[in-house]
PDB file of C-alpha atoms and ligand atoms in Angstrom:
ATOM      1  CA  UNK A  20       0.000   0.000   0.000  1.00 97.00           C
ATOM      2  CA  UNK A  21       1.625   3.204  -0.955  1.00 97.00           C
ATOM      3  CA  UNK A  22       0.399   5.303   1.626  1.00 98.00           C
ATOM      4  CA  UNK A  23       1.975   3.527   4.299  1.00 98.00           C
ATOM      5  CA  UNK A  24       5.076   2.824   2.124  1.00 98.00           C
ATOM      6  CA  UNK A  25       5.217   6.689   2.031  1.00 98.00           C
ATOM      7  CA  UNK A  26       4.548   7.367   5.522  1.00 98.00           C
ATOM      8  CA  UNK A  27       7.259   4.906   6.467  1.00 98.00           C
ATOM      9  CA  UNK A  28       9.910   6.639   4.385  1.00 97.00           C
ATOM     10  CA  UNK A  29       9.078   9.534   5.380  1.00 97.00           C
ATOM     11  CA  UNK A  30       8.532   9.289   9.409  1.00 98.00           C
ATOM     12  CA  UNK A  31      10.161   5.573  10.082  1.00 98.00           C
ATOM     13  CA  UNK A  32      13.275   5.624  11.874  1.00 97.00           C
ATOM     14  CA  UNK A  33      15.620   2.984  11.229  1.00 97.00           C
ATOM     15  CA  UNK A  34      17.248   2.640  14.609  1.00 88.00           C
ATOM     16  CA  UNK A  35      19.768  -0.568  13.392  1.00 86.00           C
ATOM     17  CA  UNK A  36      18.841  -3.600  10.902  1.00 84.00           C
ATOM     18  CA  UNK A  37      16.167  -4.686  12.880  1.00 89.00           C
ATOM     19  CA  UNK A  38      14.497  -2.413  14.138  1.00 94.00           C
ATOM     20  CA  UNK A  39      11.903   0.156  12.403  1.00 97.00           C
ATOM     21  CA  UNK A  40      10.345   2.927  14.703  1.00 97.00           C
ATOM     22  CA  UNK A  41       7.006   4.267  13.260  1.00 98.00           C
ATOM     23  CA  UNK A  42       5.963   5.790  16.629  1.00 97.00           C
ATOM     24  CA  UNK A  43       5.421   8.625  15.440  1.00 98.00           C
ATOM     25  CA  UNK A  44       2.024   7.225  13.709  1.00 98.00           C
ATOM     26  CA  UNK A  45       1.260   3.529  14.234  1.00 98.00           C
ATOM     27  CA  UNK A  46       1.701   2.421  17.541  1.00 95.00           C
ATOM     28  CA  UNK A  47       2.278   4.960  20.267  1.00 96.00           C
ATOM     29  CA  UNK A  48       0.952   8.584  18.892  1.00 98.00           C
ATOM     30  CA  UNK A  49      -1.941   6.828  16.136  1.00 98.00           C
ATOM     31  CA  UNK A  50      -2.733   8.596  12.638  1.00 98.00           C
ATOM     32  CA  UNK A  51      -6.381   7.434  12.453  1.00 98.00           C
ATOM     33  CA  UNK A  52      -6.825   8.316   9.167  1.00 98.00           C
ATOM     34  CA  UNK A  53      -3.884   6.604   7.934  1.00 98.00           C
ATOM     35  CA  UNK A  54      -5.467   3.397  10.146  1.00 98.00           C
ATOM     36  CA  UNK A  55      -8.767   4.416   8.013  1.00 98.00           C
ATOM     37  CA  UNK A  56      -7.136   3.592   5.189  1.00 98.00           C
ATOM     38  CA  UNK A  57      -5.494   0.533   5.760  1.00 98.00           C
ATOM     39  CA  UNK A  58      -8.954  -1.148   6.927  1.00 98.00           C
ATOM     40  CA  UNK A  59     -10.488  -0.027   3.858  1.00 98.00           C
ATOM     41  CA  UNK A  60      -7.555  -2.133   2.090  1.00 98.00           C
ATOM     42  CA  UNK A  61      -7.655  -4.961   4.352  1.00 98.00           C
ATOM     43  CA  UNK A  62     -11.560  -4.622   3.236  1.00 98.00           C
ATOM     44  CA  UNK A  63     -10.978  -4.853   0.123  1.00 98.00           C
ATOM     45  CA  UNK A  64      -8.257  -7.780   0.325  1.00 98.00           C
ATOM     46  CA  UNK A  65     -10.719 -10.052   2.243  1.00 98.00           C
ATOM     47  CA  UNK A  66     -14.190  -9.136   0.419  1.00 97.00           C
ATOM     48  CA  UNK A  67     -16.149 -11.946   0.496  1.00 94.00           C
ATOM     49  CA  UNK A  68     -14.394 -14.252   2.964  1.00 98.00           C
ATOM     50  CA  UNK A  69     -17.168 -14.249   5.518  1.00 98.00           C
ATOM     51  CA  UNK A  70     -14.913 -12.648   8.285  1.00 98.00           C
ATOM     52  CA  UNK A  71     -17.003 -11.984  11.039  1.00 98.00           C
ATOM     53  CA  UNK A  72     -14.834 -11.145  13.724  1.00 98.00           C
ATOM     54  CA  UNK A  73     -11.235  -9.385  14.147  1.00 98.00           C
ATOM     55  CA  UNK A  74      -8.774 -11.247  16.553  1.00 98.00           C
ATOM     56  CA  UNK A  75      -5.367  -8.952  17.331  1.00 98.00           C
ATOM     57  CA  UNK A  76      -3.184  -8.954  20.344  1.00 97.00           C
ATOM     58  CA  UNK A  77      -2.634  -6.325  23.171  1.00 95.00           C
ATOM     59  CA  UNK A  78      -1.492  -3.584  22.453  1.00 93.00           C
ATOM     60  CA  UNK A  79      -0.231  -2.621  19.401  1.00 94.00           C
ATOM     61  CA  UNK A  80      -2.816  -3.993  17.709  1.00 95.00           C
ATOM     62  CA  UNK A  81      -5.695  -2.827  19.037  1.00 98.00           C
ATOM     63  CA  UNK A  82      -6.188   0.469  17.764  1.00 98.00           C
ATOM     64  CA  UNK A  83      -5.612  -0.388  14.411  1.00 98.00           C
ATOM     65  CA  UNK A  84      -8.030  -3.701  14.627  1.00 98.00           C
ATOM     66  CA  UNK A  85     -10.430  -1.450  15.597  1.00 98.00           C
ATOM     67  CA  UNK A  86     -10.392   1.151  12.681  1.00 97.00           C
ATOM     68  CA  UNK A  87     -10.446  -1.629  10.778  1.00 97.00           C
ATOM     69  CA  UNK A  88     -13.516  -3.339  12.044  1.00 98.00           C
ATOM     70  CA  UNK A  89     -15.385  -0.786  11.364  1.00 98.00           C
ATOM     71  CA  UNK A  90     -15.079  -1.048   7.421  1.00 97.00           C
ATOM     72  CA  UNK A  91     -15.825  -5.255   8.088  1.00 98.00           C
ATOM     73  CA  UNK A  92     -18.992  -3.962  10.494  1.00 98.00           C
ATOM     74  CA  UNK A  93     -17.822  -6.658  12.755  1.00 98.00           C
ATOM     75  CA  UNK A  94     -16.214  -6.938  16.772  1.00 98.00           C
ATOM     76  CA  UNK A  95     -13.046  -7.224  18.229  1.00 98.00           C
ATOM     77  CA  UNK A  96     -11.684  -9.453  20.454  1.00 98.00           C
ATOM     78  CA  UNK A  97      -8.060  -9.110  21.712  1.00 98.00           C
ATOM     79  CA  UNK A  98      -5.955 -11.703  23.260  1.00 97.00           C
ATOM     80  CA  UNK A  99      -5.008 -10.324  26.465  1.00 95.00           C
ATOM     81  CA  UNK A 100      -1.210 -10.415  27.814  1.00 90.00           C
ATOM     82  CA  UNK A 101      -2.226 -12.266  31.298  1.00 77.00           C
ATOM     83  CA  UNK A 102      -0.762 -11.001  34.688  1.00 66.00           C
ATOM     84  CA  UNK A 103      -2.867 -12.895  36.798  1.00 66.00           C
ATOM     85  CA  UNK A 104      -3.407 -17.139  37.299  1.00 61.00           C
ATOM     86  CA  UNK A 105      -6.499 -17.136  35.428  1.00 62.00           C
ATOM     87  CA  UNK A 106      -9.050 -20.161  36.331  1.00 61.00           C
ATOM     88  CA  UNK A 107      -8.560 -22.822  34.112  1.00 64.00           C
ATOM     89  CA  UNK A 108     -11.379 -23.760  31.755  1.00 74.00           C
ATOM     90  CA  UNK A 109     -12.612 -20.186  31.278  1.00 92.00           C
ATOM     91  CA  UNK A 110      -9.877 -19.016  28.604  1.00 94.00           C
ATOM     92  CA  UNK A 111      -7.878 -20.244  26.002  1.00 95.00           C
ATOM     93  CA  UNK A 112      -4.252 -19.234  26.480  1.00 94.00           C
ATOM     94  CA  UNK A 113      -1.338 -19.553  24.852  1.00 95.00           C
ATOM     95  CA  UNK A 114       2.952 -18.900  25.393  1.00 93.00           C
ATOM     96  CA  UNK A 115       4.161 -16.129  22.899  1.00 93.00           C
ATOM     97  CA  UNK A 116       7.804 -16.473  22.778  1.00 89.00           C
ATOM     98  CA  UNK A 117       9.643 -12.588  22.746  1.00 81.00           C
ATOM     99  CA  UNK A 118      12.483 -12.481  20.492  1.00 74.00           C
ATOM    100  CA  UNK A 119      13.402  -8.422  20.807  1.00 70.00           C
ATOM    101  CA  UNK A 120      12.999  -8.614  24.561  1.00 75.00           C
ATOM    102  CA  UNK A 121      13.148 -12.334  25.329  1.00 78.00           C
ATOM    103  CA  UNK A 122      11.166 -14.295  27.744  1.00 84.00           C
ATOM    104  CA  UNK A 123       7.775 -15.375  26.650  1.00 88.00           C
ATOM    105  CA  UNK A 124       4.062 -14.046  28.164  1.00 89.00           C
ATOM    106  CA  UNK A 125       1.182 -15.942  28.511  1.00 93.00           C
ATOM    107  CA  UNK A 126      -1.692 -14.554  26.215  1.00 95.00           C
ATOM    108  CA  UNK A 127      -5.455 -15.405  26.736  1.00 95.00           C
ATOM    109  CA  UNK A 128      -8.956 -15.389  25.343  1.00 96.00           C
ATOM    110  CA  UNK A 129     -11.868 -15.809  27.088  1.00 95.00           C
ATOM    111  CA  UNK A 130     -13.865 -18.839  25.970  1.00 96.00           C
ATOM    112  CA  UNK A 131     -17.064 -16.729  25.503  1.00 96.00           C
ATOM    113  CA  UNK A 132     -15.692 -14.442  22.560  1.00 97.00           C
ATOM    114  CA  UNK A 133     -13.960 -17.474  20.137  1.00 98.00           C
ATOM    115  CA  UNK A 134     -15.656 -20.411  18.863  1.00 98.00           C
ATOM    116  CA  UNK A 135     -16.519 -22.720  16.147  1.00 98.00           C
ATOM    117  CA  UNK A 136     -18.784 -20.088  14.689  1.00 98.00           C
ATOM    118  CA  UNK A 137     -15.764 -17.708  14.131  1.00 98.00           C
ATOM    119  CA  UNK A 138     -14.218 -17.006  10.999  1.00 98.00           C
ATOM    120  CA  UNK A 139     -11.380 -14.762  11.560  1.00 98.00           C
ATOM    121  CA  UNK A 140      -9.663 -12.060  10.203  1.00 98.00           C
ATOM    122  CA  UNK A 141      -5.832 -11.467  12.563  1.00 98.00           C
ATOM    123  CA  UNK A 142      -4.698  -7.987  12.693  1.00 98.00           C
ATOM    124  CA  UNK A 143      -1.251  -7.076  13.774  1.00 98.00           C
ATOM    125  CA  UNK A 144       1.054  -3.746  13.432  1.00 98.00           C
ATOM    126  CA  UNK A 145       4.269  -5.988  13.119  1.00 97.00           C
ATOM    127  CA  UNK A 146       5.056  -9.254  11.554  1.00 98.00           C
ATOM    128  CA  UNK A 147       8.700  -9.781  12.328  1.00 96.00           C
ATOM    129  CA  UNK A 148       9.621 -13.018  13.730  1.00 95.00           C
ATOM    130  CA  UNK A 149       5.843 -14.531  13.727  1.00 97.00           C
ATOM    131  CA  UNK A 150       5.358 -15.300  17.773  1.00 97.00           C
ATOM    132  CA  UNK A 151       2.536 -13.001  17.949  1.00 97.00           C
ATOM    133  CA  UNK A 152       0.791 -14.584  14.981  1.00 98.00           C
ATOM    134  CA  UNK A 153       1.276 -17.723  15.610  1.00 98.00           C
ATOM    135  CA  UNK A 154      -0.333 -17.302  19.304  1.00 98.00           C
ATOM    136  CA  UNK A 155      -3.019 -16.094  17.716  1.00 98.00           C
ATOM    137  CA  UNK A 156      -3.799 -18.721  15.294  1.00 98.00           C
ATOM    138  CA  UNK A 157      -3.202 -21.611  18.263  1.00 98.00           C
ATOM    139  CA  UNK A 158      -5.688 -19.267  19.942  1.00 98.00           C
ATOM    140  CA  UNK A 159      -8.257 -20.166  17.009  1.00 98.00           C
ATOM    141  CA  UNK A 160      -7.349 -23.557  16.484  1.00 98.00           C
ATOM    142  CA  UNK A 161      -7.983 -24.257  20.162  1.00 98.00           C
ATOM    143  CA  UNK A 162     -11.568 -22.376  19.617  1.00 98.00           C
ATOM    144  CA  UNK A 163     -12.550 -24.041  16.717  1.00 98.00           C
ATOM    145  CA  UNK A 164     -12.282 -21.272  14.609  1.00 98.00           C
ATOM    146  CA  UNK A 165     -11.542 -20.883  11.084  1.00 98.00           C
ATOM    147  CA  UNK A 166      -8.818 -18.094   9.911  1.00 98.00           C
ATOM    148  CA  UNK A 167      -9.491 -16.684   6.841  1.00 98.00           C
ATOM    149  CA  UNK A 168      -5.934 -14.611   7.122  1.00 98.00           C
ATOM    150  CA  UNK A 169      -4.095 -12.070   8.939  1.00 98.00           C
ATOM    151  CA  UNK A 170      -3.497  -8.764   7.910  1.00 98.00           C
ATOM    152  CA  UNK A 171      -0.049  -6.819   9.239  1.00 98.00           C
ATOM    153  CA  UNK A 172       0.910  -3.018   8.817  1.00 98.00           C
ATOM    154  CA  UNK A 173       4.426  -3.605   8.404  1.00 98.00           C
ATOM    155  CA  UNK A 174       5.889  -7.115   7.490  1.00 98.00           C
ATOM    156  CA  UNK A 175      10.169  -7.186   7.801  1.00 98.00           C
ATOM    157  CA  UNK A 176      10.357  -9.870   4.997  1.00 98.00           C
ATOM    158  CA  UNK A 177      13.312 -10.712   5.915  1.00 97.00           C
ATOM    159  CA  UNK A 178      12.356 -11.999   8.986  1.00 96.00           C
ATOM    160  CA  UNK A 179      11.077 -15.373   9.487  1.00 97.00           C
ATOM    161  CA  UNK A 180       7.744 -14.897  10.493  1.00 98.00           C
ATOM    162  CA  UNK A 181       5.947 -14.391   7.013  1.00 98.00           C
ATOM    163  CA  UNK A 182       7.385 -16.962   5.482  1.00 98.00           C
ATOM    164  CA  UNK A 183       6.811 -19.954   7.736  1.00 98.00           C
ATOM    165  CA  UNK A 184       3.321 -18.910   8.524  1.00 98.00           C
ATOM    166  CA  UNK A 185       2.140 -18.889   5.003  1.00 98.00           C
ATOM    167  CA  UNK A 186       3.765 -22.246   4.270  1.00 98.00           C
ATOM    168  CA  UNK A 187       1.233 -23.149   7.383  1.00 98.00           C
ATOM    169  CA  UNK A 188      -1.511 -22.162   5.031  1.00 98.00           C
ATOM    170  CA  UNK A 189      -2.337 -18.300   6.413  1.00 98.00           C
ATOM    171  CA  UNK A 190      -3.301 -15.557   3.906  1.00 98.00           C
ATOM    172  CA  UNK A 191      -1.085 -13.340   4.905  1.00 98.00           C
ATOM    173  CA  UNK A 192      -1.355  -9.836   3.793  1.00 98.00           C
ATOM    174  CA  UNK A 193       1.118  -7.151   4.767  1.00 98.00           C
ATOM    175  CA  UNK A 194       0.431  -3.283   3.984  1.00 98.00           C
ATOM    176  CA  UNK A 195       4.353  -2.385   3.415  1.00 98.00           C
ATOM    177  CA  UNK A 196       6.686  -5.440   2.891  1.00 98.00           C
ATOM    178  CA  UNK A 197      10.171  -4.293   3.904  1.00 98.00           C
ATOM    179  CA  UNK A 198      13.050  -6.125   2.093  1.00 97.00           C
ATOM    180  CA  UNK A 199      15.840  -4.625   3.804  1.00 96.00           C
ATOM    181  CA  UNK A 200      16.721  -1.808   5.933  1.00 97.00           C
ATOM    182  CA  UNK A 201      19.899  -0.162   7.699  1.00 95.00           C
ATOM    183  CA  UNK A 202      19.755   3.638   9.313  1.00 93.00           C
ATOM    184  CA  UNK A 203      18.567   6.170   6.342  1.00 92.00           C
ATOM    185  CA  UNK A 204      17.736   3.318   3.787  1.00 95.00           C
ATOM    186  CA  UNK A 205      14.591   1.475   3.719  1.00 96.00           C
ATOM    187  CA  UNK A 206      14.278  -1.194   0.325  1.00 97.00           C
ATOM    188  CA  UNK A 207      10.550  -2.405   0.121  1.00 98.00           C
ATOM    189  CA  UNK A 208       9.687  -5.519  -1.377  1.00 96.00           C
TER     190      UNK A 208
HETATM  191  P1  G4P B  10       6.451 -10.849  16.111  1.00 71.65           P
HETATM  192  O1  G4P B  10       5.801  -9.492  16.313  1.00 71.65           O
HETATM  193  O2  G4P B  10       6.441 -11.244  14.679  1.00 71.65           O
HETATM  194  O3  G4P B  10       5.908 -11.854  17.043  1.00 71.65           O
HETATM  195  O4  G4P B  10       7.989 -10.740  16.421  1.00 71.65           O
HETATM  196  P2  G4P B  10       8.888 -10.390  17.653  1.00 71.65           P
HETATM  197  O5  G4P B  10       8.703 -11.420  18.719  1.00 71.65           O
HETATM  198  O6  G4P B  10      10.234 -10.202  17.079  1.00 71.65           O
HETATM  199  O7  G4P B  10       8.305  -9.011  18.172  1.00 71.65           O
HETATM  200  C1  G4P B  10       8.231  -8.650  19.532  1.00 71.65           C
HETATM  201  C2  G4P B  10       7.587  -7.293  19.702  1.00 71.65           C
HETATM  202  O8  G4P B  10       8.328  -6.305  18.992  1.00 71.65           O
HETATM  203  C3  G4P B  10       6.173  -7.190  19.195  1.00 71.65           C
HETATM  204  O9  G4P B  10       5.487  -6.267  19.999  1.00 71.65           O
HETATM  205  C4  G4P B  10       6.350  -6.617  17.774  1.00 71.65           C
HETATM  206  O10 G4P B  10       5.206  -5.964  17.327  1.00 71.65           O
HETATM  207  C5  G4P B  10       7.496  -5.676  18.017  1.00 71.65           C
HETATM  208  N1  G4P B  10       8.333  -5.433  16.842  1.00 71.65           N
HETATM  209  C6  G4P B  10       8.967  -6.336  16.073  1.00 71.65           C
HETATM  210  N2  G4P B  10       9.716  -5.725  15.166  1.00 71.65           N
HETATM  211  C7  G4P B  10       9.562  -4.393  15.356  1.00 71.65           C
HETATM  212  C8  G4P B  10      10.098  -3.238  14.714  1.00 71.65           C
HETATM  213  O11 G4P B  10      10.896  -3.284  13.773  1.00 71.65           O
HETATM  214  N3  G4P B  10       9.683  -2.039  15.204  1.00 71.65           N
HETATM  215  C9  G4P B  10       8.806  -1.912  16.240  1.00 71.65           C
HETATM  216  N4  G4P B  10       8.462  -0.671  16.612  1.00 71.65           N
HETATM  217  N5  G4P B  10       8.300  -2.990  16.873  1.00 71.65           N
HETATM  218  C10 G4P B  10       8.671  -4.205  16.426  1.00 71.65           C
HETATM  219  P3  G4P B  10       5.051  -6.643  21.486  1.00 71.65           P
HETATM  220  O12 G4P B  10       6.144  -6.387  22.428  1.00 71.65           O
HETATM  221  O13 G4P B  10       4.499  -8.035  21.478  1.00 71.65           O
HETATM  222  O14 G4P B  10       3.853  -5.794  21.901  1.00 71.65           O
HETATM  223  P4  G4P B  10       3.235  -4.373  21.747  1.00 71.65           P
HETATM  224  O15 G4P B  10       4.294  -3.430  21.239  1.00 71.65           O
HETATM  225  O16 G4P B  10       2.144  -4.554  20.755  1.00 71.65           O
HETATM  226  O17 G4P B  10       2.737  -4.070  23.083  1.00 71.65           O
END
């Protein structure tokens, strides 16, 4: 999506090879408009795949899930990162490994908002290594519900995460595809 492609080159920071910071307008100050535009994209991308609900993860994703529920006229359920011993039964949960800060956290769904019924559309800001993803499809596979794809801001391509989830058999559709990427330079795909 050119917009974003734009927007990235033009307010990204490249802080080393791996990391990107779009701050500025994705995921701590929010250009709504810009998220506007991206969910009528996703839209577009996923016409007629019967999504009827959005699934993202706290908290990046959130914000933009939202914006872009509103063009599928459907709810949003995020998988919460869990702080407490939650009673066992009532949620699905799930480990989501951390590669940028290591350590894994526990993620989890309450039973009541995922189920066989569900056809779902993922919604993430970053698809980098794949963790997050990938928790959230186990999160659907332990509901019983079908994923019709996922749909990222910003995929780093050359990252594994892409790659090994659509060999799974994901749609996976990324906004801005970023080949490579060192301080000043940004090479999309
Ligand atoms: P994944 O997102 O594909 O699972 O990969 P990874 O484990 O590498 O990412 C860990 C966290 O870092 C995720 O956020 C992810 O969105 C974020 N991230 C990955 N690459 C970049 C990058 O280049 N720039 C920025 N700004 N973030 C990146 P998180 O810690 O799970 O949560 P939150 O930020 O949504 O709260």
């Amino acid at each position: 999506m050119r917009e974003l492609e734009e927007r990235i080159c033009r307010d990204g920071i490249v802080e080393d090879a791996e990391v990107l910071k779009v701050d500025s307008f994705l995921n701590h100050q929010m250009d709504v408009e810009l998220f506007g535009a991206m969910g009528r994209e996703w839209a577009r991308l996923f016409a007629g795949e019967g999504v009827n609900k959005i699934l993202t993860i706290e908290a990046s994703g959130i914000g933009i899930a939202c914006v872009a529920a509103q063009q599928f006229g459907v709810p949003v359920v995020f998988a919460k990162k869990s702080r407490t011993k939650n009673i066992a039964g009532e949620v699905y949960h799930t480990d989501v490994p951390s590669f940028t800060h290591g350590g894994s956290s526990t993620v989890i769904v309450s039973k009541r908002f995922l189920g066989p019924a569900d056809r779902l559309l993922l919604i993430d800001d970053f698809l980098a290594n794949g963790a997050a993803l990938e928790g959230l499809i186990d999160l659907a596979r332990q509901a019983g519900a079908a994923v019709a794809g996922a749909g990222v801001a910003v995929e780093k391509a050359f990252q594994p995460g892409g790659a090994r989830i659509r060999a799974g058999g994901v749609r996976v559709e990324a906004l801005a595809r970023i080949k490579s990427m060192s301080p000043g330079r940004i090479e999309f795909c």
